[in-house]
Coordinates of C-alpha atoms in Angstrom, one line a residue:
M138 CA -15.2 26.8 16.2
S139 CA -14.4 23.4 17.7
R140 CA -10.8 22.5 18.3
L141 CA -9.4 19.3 16.9
I142 CA -7.3 17.2 19.2
V143 CA -5.3 14.6 17.4
V144 CA -4.0 11.7 19.6
S145 CA -1.4 9.2 18.5
N146 CA 1.4 7.1 20.0
R147 CA 4.2 9.3 18.8
V148 CA 3.9 13.0 18.0
S149 CA 6.0 13.3 14.9
A150 CA 5.2 16.8 13.6
P151 CA 8.3 17.8 11.8
K152 CA 9.8 21.2 12.5
D153 CA 10.6 21.5 8.7
P154 CA 7.7 20.4 6.6
A155 CA 10.0 19.4 3.8
A156 CA 12.0 17.1 5.9
G157 CA 9.6 14.1 6.1
S158 CA 11.0 10.7 5.6
A159 CA 9.5 7.5 4.1
G160 CA 6.6 7.4 6.5
G161 CA 3.6 9.4 5.5
L162 CA 1.4 9.6 8.6
A163 CA 3.4 12.4 10.3
M164 CA 3.1 14.6 7.2
A165 CA -0.6 13.8 6.8
L166 CA -1.5 14.7 10.4
S167 CA 0.6 17.9 10.4
A168 CA -1.1 19.0 7.3
A169 CA -4.5 18.3 8.9
L170 CA -3.7 20.3 12.1
R171 CA -2.5 23.3 10.3
K172 CA -6.0 23.8 9.0
Y173 CA -7.6 23.4 12.4
D174 CA -7.1 25.1 15.8
G175 CA -6.1 22.4 18.3
L176 CA -3.2 20.2 19.3
W177 CA -1.5 16.9 18.8
F178 CA -1.1 14.7 21.9
G179 CA 0.9 11.6 22.5
W180 CA 4.1 10.0 23.8
S181 CA 7.3 12.1 23.6
G182 CA 9.5 9.1 22.8
E183 CA 11.4 9.7 26.0
T184 CA 11.4 7.9 29.3
V185 CA 11.5 9.0 33.0
E186 CA 12.3 6.8 36.0
Q187 CA 8.8 7.2 37.4
F188 CA 5.7 8.4 35.5
T189 CA 4.6 11.9 36.5
G190 CA 2.1 12.9 33.8
E191 CA 3.9 16.2 33.3
L192 CA 3.1 17.7 29.9
N193 CA 5.6 19.2 27.5
I194 CA 3.9 21.7 25.1
E195 CA 5.6 23.3 22.1
D196 CA 4.9 24.7 18.6
R197 CA 6.3 22.8 15.6
A198 CA 5.9 24.5 12.3
G199 CA 2.5 25.8 13.3
V200 CA 1.3 22.6 15.0
T201 CA 0.8 22.7 18.8
V202 CA 2.1 19.5 20.3
A203 CA 1.6 18.2 23.9
T204 CA 3.7 15.2 24.9
V205 CA 4.2 13.1 28.0
D206 CA 7.2 10.9 29.0
L207 CA 6.6 7.2 29.9
E208 CA 8.3 4.8 32.3
P209 CA 10.7 2.2 30.9
Q210 CA 8.2 -0.5 31.9
D211 CA 5.5 1.2 29.9
V212 CA 7.7 1.3 26.8
D213 CA 8.7 -2.4 27.2
E214 CA 5.1 -3.7 27.7
Y215 CA 2.9 -1.2 25.9
Y216 CA 5.0 -0.2 22.9
N217 CA 7.7 -2.8 22.3
G218 CA 5.4 -5.5 23.7
Y219 CA 1.7 -5.3 22.9
A220 CA 1.9 -2.8 20.1
N221 CA 4.9 -4.1 18.2
K222 CA 5.1 -7.8 19.2
T223 CA 1.4 -8.5 19.5
L224 CA -1.0 -6.2 17.5
W225 CA 1.3 -5.2 14.6
P226 CA 2.1 -8.8 13.5
L227 CA -1.4 -10.0 14.2
F228 CA -3.0 -7.2 12.2
H229 CA -0.6 -8.0 9.3
H230 CA -1.5 -11.7 9.4
R231 CA 1.8 -12.8 10.9
V232 CA 0.5 -15.0 13.7
D233 CA 3.8 -16.9 13.5
L234 CA 5.5 -13.7 14.9
T235 CA 2.8 -12.7 17.3
A236 CA 3.8 -12.8 21.0
Y237 CA 1.0 -13.3 23.5
E238 CA 2.3 -12.2 27.0
R239 CA 0.0 -11.3 29.8
S240 CA 2.3 -8.5 30.9
Y241 CA 2.1 -6.9 27.5
G242 CA -1.7 -6.7 27.7
E243 CA -1.5 -5.3 31.2
G244 CA 1.0 -2.7 30.2
Y245 CA -1.1 -1.7 27.2
E246 CA -4.2 -1.1 29.3
R247 CA -2.2 0.7 32.0
T248 CA -0.5 3.1 29.5
N249 CA -3.7 3.9 27.7
R250 CA -5.3 4.7 31.0
R251 CA -2.4 7.0 31.8
F252 CA -2.7 8.8 28.5
A253 CA -6.4 9.4 29.1
E254 CA -5.8 10.8 32.6
V255 CA -3.2 13.2 31.2
L256 CA -5.3 14.3 28.3
Q257 CA -8.6 14.7 30.0
P258 CA -7.9 18.1 31.8
L259 CA -6.9 19.6 28.4
I260 CA -10.3 18.8 26.7
Q261 CA -12.8 21.6 26.3
P262 CA -16.5 20.9 25.9
D263 CA -16.7 21.5 22.2
D264 CA -13.4 19.8 21.2
I265 CA -13.4 16.9 18.7
I266 CA -11.0 14.1 19.6
W267 CA -9.4 12.1 16.8
I268 CA -7.4 9.0 18.1
H269 CA -5.1 7.2 15.7
D270 CA -4.0 3.6 15.3
Y271 CA -3.7 0.3 17.1
H272 CA -1.6 1.7 20.0
M273 CA -4.6 3.5 21.5
I274 CA -7.6 1.4 20.8
P275 CA -8.8 1.4 24.5
M276 CA -8.4 5.1 25.0
A277 CA -11.9 6.2 24.2
R278 CA -13.2 3.8 26.8
D279 CA -10.8 5.3 29.4
L280 CA -11.8 8.8 28.5
R281 CA -15.5 8.0 28.8
R282 CA -14.9 6.6 32.3
L283 CA -13.3 9.9 33.2
G284 CA -16.6 11.7 32.1
V285 CA -15.6 12.9 28.6
K286 CA -18.7 13.3 26.5
N287 CA -17.1 14.8 23.4
R288 CA -17.2 13.2 20.0
I289 CA -14.3 10.8 19.8
G290 CA -13.2 9.2 16.5
F291 CA -10.7 6.5 15.8
F292 CA -8.8 5.8 12.6
L293 CA -6.9 2.6 12.0
H294 CA -3.9 3.0 9.8
T295 CA -3.1 -0.7 9.5
P296 CA -5.2 -3.5 8.0
W297 CA -7.9 -5.2 10.2
P298 CA -7.2 -8.9 10.5
A299 CA -9.4 -11.7 9.4
R300 CA -11.7 -13.0 12.1
Q301 CA -10.0 -16.5 12.2
L302 CA -6.7 -14.8 13.1
L303 CA -8.0 -12.2 15.5
V304 CA -9.6 -14.8 17.7
T305 CA -6.1 -16.1 18.5
L306 CA -5.6 -12.9 20.6
P307 CA -6.4 -13.5 24.3
H308 CA -9.2 -11.1 25.3
H309 CA -10.0 -10.2 21.7
R310 CA -13.6 -9.5 22.7
R311 CA -12.5 -6.9 25.3
L312 CA -10.3 -5.2 22.7
V313 CA -13.2 -5.0 20.2
E314 CA -15.6 -4.0 22.8
S315 CA -13.5 -1.0 23.8
M316 CA -13.8 0.3 20.2
F317 CA -17.6 0.7 20.7
Y318 CA -16.8 3.7 23.0
F319 CA -15.8 5.6 19.9
D320 CA -18.4 7.6 17.9
L321 CA -16.8 6.9 14.5
I322 CA -14.3 4.3 13.4
G323 CA -12.5 4.8 10.1
F324 CA -10.7 2.3 7.9
H325 CA -8.6 2.8 4.7
T326 CA -10.5 0.3 2.5
D327 CA -13.8 -1.6 2.1
E328 CA -11.8 -4.8 2.8
W329 CA -10.6 -3.8 6.2
L330 CA -14.1 -2.5 7.2
G331 CA -15.7 -5.7 5.9
L332 CA -13.4 -7.8 8.1
F333 CA -14.2 -5.8 11.2
E334 CA -18.0 -6.0 10.5
R335 CA -17.6 -9.8 9.9
Y336 CA -16.0 -10.2 13.3
V337 CA -18.8 -8.3 15.0
E338 CA -21.5 -10.3 13.2
V339 CA -20.0 -13.7 13.9
E340 CA -18.1 -13.5 17.2
V341 CA -20.5 -11.3 19.2
R342 CA -23.7 -11.7 17.2
G343 CA -23.8 -7.9 16.6
R344 CA -25.9 -6.1 14.1
V345 CA -24.5 -4.4 11.0
S346 CA -26.7 -2.0 9.0
S347 CA -26.4 -1.1 5.4
D348 CA -25.0 2.3 6.3
H349 CA -22.3 0.7 8.5
V350 CA -23.8 1.4 11.9
L351 CA -22.7 -1.5 14.2
E352 CA -24.6 -2.5 17.3
A353 CA -22.9 -4.8 19.9
F354 CA -22.0 -4.9 23.6
G355 CA -25.1 -2.7 24.3
R356 CA -23.7 0.2 22.2
R357 CA -23.5 1.4 18.7
V358 CA -20.8 2.9 16.6
Q359 CA -20.7 4.4 13.1
C360 CA -18.0 3.0 10.8
G361 CA -16.7 4.2 7.4
V362 CA -14.0 4.1 4.7
F363 CA -11.7 7.1 4.5
P364 CA -8.7 6.3 2.2
I365 CA -5.7 8.5 3.3
G366 CA -3.6 10.3 0.8
I367 CA -0.6 12.6 0.6
D368 CA -0.3 16.4 0.8
V369 CA -0.2 16.7 -2.9
D370 CA 0.6 20.4 -3.2
G371 CA 3.2 20.1 -0.5
F372 CA 4.8 17.1 -2.1
L373 CA 4.9 18.7 -5.5
A374 CA 6.6 21.8 -4.0
A375 CA 9.2 19.5 -2.4
R376 CA 9.7 17.8 -5.7
D377 CA 10.2 21.1 -7.5
S378 CA 12.4 22.6 -4.8
S379 CA 16.1 23.3 -5.2
L380 CA 17.1 20.2 -3.2
G381 CA 14.5 18.1 -5.0
G382 CA 15.9 19.2 -8.4
K383 CA 19.5 18.6 -7.3
T384 CA 18.7 15.1 -6.0
Y385 CA 17.0 14.2 -9.3
D386 CA 20.1 15.5 -11.3
R387 CA 22.4 13.5 -9.0
M388 CA 20.4 10.3 -9.3
A389 CA 20.0 10.6 -13.1
A390 CA 23.8 11.1 -13.4
S391 CA 24.4 8.2 -11.0
A392 CA 22.3 5.9 -13.0
A393 CA 24.8 6.4 -15.9
F394 CA 22.2 5.7 -18.6
R395 CA 20.9 2.6 -16.7
S396 CA 17.2 2.2 -15.7
M397 CA 16.7 2.7 -11.9
I398 CA 14.1 0.8 -10.0
V399 CA 13.3 2.3 -6.6
G400 CA 11.8 0.9 -3.3
V401 CA 11.4 3.0 -0.2
D402 CA 10.2 1.3 2.9
R403 CA 11.1 1.3 6.6
L404 CA 12.6 -1.9 7.8
D405 CA 9.6 -4.2 8.5
Y406 CA 8.7 -7.8 7.7
S407 CA 5.3 -6.6 6.4
K408 CA 6.9 -4.7 3.5
G409 CA 8.0 -7.8 1.5
L410 CA 11.6 -6.7 1.2
E411 CA 13.0 -10.2 1.0
Q412 CA 10.5 -11.2 -1.6
R413 CA 11.3 -8.0 -3.5
M414 CA 15.0 -8.8 -3.7
L415 CA 14.3 -12.4 -4.7
G416 CA 11.9 -11.1 -7.4
F417 CA 14.6 -8.8 -8.7
E418 CA 17.1 -11.6 -8.7
Q419 CA 14.6 -13.7 -10.7
F420 CA 14.4 -10.9 -13.2
L421 CA 18.2 -10.9 -13.6
E422 CA 18.1 -14.6 -14.1
D423 CA 15.3 -14.5 -16.6
N424 CA 16.7 -11.6 -18.6
P425 CA 20.5 -11.9 -19.0
A426 CA 20.6 -9.0 -21.5
Q427 CA 19.3 -6.6 -18.8
R428 CA 22.3 -7.3 -16.5
G429 CA 24.3 -4.1 -16.3
E430 CA 21.3 -2.1 -17.7
V431 CA 19.2 -1.9 -14.6
F432 CA 19.6 -1.7 -10.8
L433 CA 17.4 -1.6 -7.7
L434 CA 17.9 1.2 -5.2
Q435 CA 16.3 0.0 -2.0
V436 CA 16.0 2.7 0.7
T437 CA 15.2 1.1 4.1
P438 CA 15.5 3.2 7.2
I439 CA 16.0 1.1 10.3
S440 CA 13.0 1.0 12.7
R441 CA 12.2 -0.8 16.0
D442 CA 15.8 -2.1 16.1
D443 CA 15.4 -3.1 19.7
V444 CA 12.8 -5.7 18.7
D445 CA 14.3 -9.1 18.0
T446 CA 12.2 -9.8 14.9
Y447 CA 13.5 -6.6 13.3
Q448 CA 17.1 -7.4 14.1
D449 CA 16.6 -10.8 12.4
I450 CA 15.2 -9.3 9.2
R451 CA 17.9 -6.8 9.0
G452 CA 20.5 -9.5 9.1
R453 CA 18.7 -11.5 6.4
L454 CA 18.4 -8.5 4.1
D455 CA 22.1 -7.6 4.5
A456 CA 23.0 -11.2 3.6
L457 CA 20.5 -11.4 0.7
A458 CA 21.7 -8.1 -0.9
G459 CA 25.3 -9.2 -0.5
R460 CA 24.6 -12.6 -2.1
I461 CA 22.8 -11.1 -5.1
N462 CA 25.5 -8.5 -5.7
G463 CA 28.2 -11.1 -5.3
A464 CA 26.6 -13.3 -7.9
Y465 CA 25.7 -10.7 -10.5
A466 CA 27.8 -7.5 -10.1
D467 CA 30.4 -6.5 -12.6
M468 CA 33.4 -4.1 -12.2
D469 CA 31.2 -1.1 -13.1
W470 CA 27.8 -2.2 -12.0
Q471 CA 26.1 -3.3 -8.8
P472 CA 22.5 -4.7 -9.2
I473 CA 21.3 -3.7 -5.7
R474 CA 22.1 -0.5 -3.9
Y475 CA 20.8 -1.1 -0.4
L476 CA 20.7 1.9 2.0
N477 CA 19.7 1.9 5.7
R478 CA 19.2 5.6 6.1
T479 CA 16.5 8.3 6.1
F480 CA 16.1 10.9 3.4
R481 CA 14.2 14.2 3.5
R482 CA 10.9 14.3 1.6
D483 CA 12.4 16.7 -1.1
Q484 CA 15.3 14.2 -1.6
L485 CA 12.9 11.3 -1.9
A486 CA 10.8 13.2 -4.5
G487 CA 14.0 13.7 -6.6
I488 CA 14.8 10.0 -6.2
Y489 CA 11.3 8.9 -7.2
R490 CA 11.4 11.1 -10.3
A491 CA 14.6 9.6 -11.5
A492 CA 13.3 6.0 -11.2
K493 CA 11.9 4.3 -14.2
V494 CA 10.0 1.9 -11.9
G495 CA 8.5 2.3 -8.5
L496 CA 8.5 -1.1 -6.7
V497 CA 5.9 -1.1 -3.8
T498 CA 5.3 -4.7 -2.8
P499 CA 4.2 -5.1 0.8
L500 CA 2.9 -8.5 1.9
R501 CA 0.1 -6.6 3.7
D502 CA -0.4 -2.9 4.2
G503 CA -3.1 -0.6 5.4
M504 CA -2.7 1.9 2.6
N505 CA 0.9 2.7 1.5
L506 CA 1.6 6.3 0.8
V507 CA 4.9 5.6 -1.0
A508 CA 2.9 4.4 -3.9
K509 CA 1.1 7.8 -4.1
E510 CA 4.3 9.7 -3.6
Y511 CA 6.0 7.9 -6.5
V512 CA 3.2 8.7 -8.8
A513 CA 3.1 12.4 -7.8
A514 CA 6.9 12.7 -8.4
Q515 CA 6.8 11.6 -12.0
N516 CA 7.5 13.7 -15.1
P517 CA 4.1 13.9 -16.9
D518 CA 5.8 13.7 -20.3
D519 CA 7.9 10.7 -19.5
P520 CA 6.5 9.0 -16.3
G521 CA 7.8 5.9 -14.6
V522 CA 5.6 2.8 -13.9
L523 CA 4.3 1.8 -10.5
I524 CA 4.4 -1.9 -9.6
L525 CA 2.1 -2.4 -6.6
S526 CA 1.2 -5.3 -4.4
R527 CA -2.4 -6.3 -4.6
F528 CA -2.2 -6.7 -0.8
A529 CA -1.6 -3.0 -0.2
G530 CA -4.7 -1.0 0.7
A531 CA -3.7 1.4 -2.2
A532 CA -4.4 -1.4 -4.7
E533 CA -8.1 -0.9 -4.1
Q534 CA -7.8 2.6 -5.6
M535 CA -4.8 2.3 -7.9
G536 CA -5.9 -0.3 -10.4
E537 CA -3.9 1.2 -13.2
A538 CA -0.7 0.2 -11.5
L539 CA 0.9 -3.2 -12.4
L540 CA -0.7 -5.2 -9.6
V541 CA 1.3 -8.2 -8.5
N542 CA 1.4 -11.0 -5.9
P543 CA 4.6 -10.3 -4.0
F544 CA 4.9 -13.9 -2.8
S545 CA 5.6 -14.9 -6.4
R546 CA 9.1 -14.1 -7.6
E547 CA 8.2 -15.1 -11.2
E548 CA 5.3 -12.6 -11.2
L549 CA 7.5 -9.9 -9.8
S550 CA 10.1 -10.7 -12.5
E551 CA 7.5 -10.5 -15.3
A552 CA 6.1 -7.2 -13.9
I553 CA 9.5 -5.6 -13.9
K554 CA 10.1 -6.6 -17.5
T555 CA 6.7 -5.2 -18.5
A556 CA 7.3 -2.0 -16.7
L557 CA 10.7 -1.4 -18.3
T558 CA 9.4 -2.1 -21.8
M559 CA 6.1 -0.4 -21.6
P560 CA 5.5 2.1 -24.4
L561 CA 5.4 5.8 -23.6
E562 CA 1.8 6.2 -24.6
E563 CA 0.7 3.5 -22.2
R564 CA 2.9 4.9 -19.4
I565 CA 1.3 8.3 -19.8
R566 CA -2.2 6.9 -19.8
K567 CA -1.6 4.9 -16.7
W568 CA 0.1 7.8 -14.9
K569 CA -2.8 10.2 -15.7
A570 CA -5.3 7.8 -14.2
L571 CA -3.1 7.2 -11.1
M572 CA -2.4 10.9 -10.6
Q573 CA -6.1 11.6 -10.6
V574 CA -6.5 9.1 -7.8
V575 CA -3.7 10.8 -5.9
R576 CA -5.4 14.1 -6.2
D577 CA -8.9 12.7 -5.4
T578 CA -7.5 11.2 -2.1
D579 CA -5.4 14.2 -1.1
V580 CA -4.8 14.4 2.7
G581 CA -7.0 17.5 2.8
I582 CA -9.9 15.5 1.4
W583 CA -9.2 12.7 3.8
R584 CA -9.1 15.1 6.7
D585 CA -12.3 17.0 5.8
S586 CA -14.3 13.9 5.0
Y587 CA -13.4 12.2 8.3
V588 CA -13.8 15.2 10.5
G589 CA -17.0 16.1 8.7
A590 CA -18.4 12.6 9.3
L591 CA -17.4 12.7 12.9
K592 CA -19.2 16.0 13.4
Q593 CA -22.4 14.5 11.9
V594 CA -22.4 11.6 14.4
A595 CA -25.1 12.2 17.0
I596 CA -23.6 13.1 20.4
R597 CA -23.6 10.2 22.8
A598 CA -26.9 9.8 24.7
D599 CA -27.1 10.4 28.4
D600 CA -28.0 6.8 29.1
D601 CA -24.8 5.7 27.4
M602 CA -22.8 8.1 29.6
V603 CA -24.6 6.7 32.7
A604 CA -23.8 3.2 31.6
D605 CA -20.1 4.1 31.2
A606 CA -20.0 5.7 34.6
V607 CA -21.6 2.6 36.2
E608 CA -19.2 0.3 34.5
S609 CA -16.3 2.5 35.7
A610 CA -17.5 2.5 39.3
A611 CA -17.8 -1.3 39.1

């Protein structure tokens, strides 16, 4: 049986499967690897004075992980620089925050080349390689130049940007060309795939077939849509665990007969956190009778705190939450509870279950697994209501949520009122439809559909391998 090698920037397989936090990718990939023999390769998160390529291999809850340390310069240019200051904002349509520095691009190329050189000796002839996310777009090209002929797939967990924005990136053609060294490229939604195909058609005059085979740069690549989901059974087990139940009881008691609205997002400008608080403030302004009857619990773990943009948004959110609380709070009620900390997955499940409304309002998001976790956590006999941004990838599947424009505080205010006053029968109907989506897009289905499709892609022809070797020699 072929091994599956998963490659991502950070190897985040948790030692305790119940201890996942707000992010869903680590749980998804861990669940995938437990069903396949293989390993998870990537950066350790640590630095060394000089890059050595020395591997650290360990077992984490049944997942074999292989990690390598990077130099500080690699972290500054590849991770903090090109990944977080260039590609992340660009892919989320924040060109105003995108930093174009030549050193960032050079560090990105150098670090991907180093990753490929470390991974290549571990690869066996029948292995299937599955590379994840924008951090490692050039890696298939670098592996091909080292003679790797295995099937190599790529999955993008973020949105793909509109063509008019992508062309602001210096060397955007080179970045896209490197993607044609993969055998299969996966996206969450038809929209992200369509934007990628449009770039190929317009910018490089490539060909796009009806079955999403793209031809450009003298190569061809199969593309497809594979919407990611959560580990449904694992999440339900966490919800029903002792700690999950205790957390629910604690939150229900803490609500003190008030309605709780919950938001769970890591600190990032793409999540629409400022707009969410302003929308909730508008709700309090529009509905005076609801003051003291409802509160927003916003759980926002700090991320990328060494990047200036994230320090700025943290300060703005602190000030905004303080201003709203100062304007509306009473002696026994605070409208916003704003927490900068991480909770275990079983704790989050209890929090979700106690919330009458789940507020998931990113300005742009590849998928958003919090939306699916919130639905899975609900009591079938008395479910809460999901309010979901139409700009999240999940909106393409979860049409029974209350879909909103997060840029409109009035629309958010109206959606909150609708959710809080929705009759039980309608809440149950919506929840059943949404829960069916959650089950139909379970992480196991996502895993099997992607890996199955990658296995079906024809192995790269010998003339492609010769062309790669010639290009490498040049």
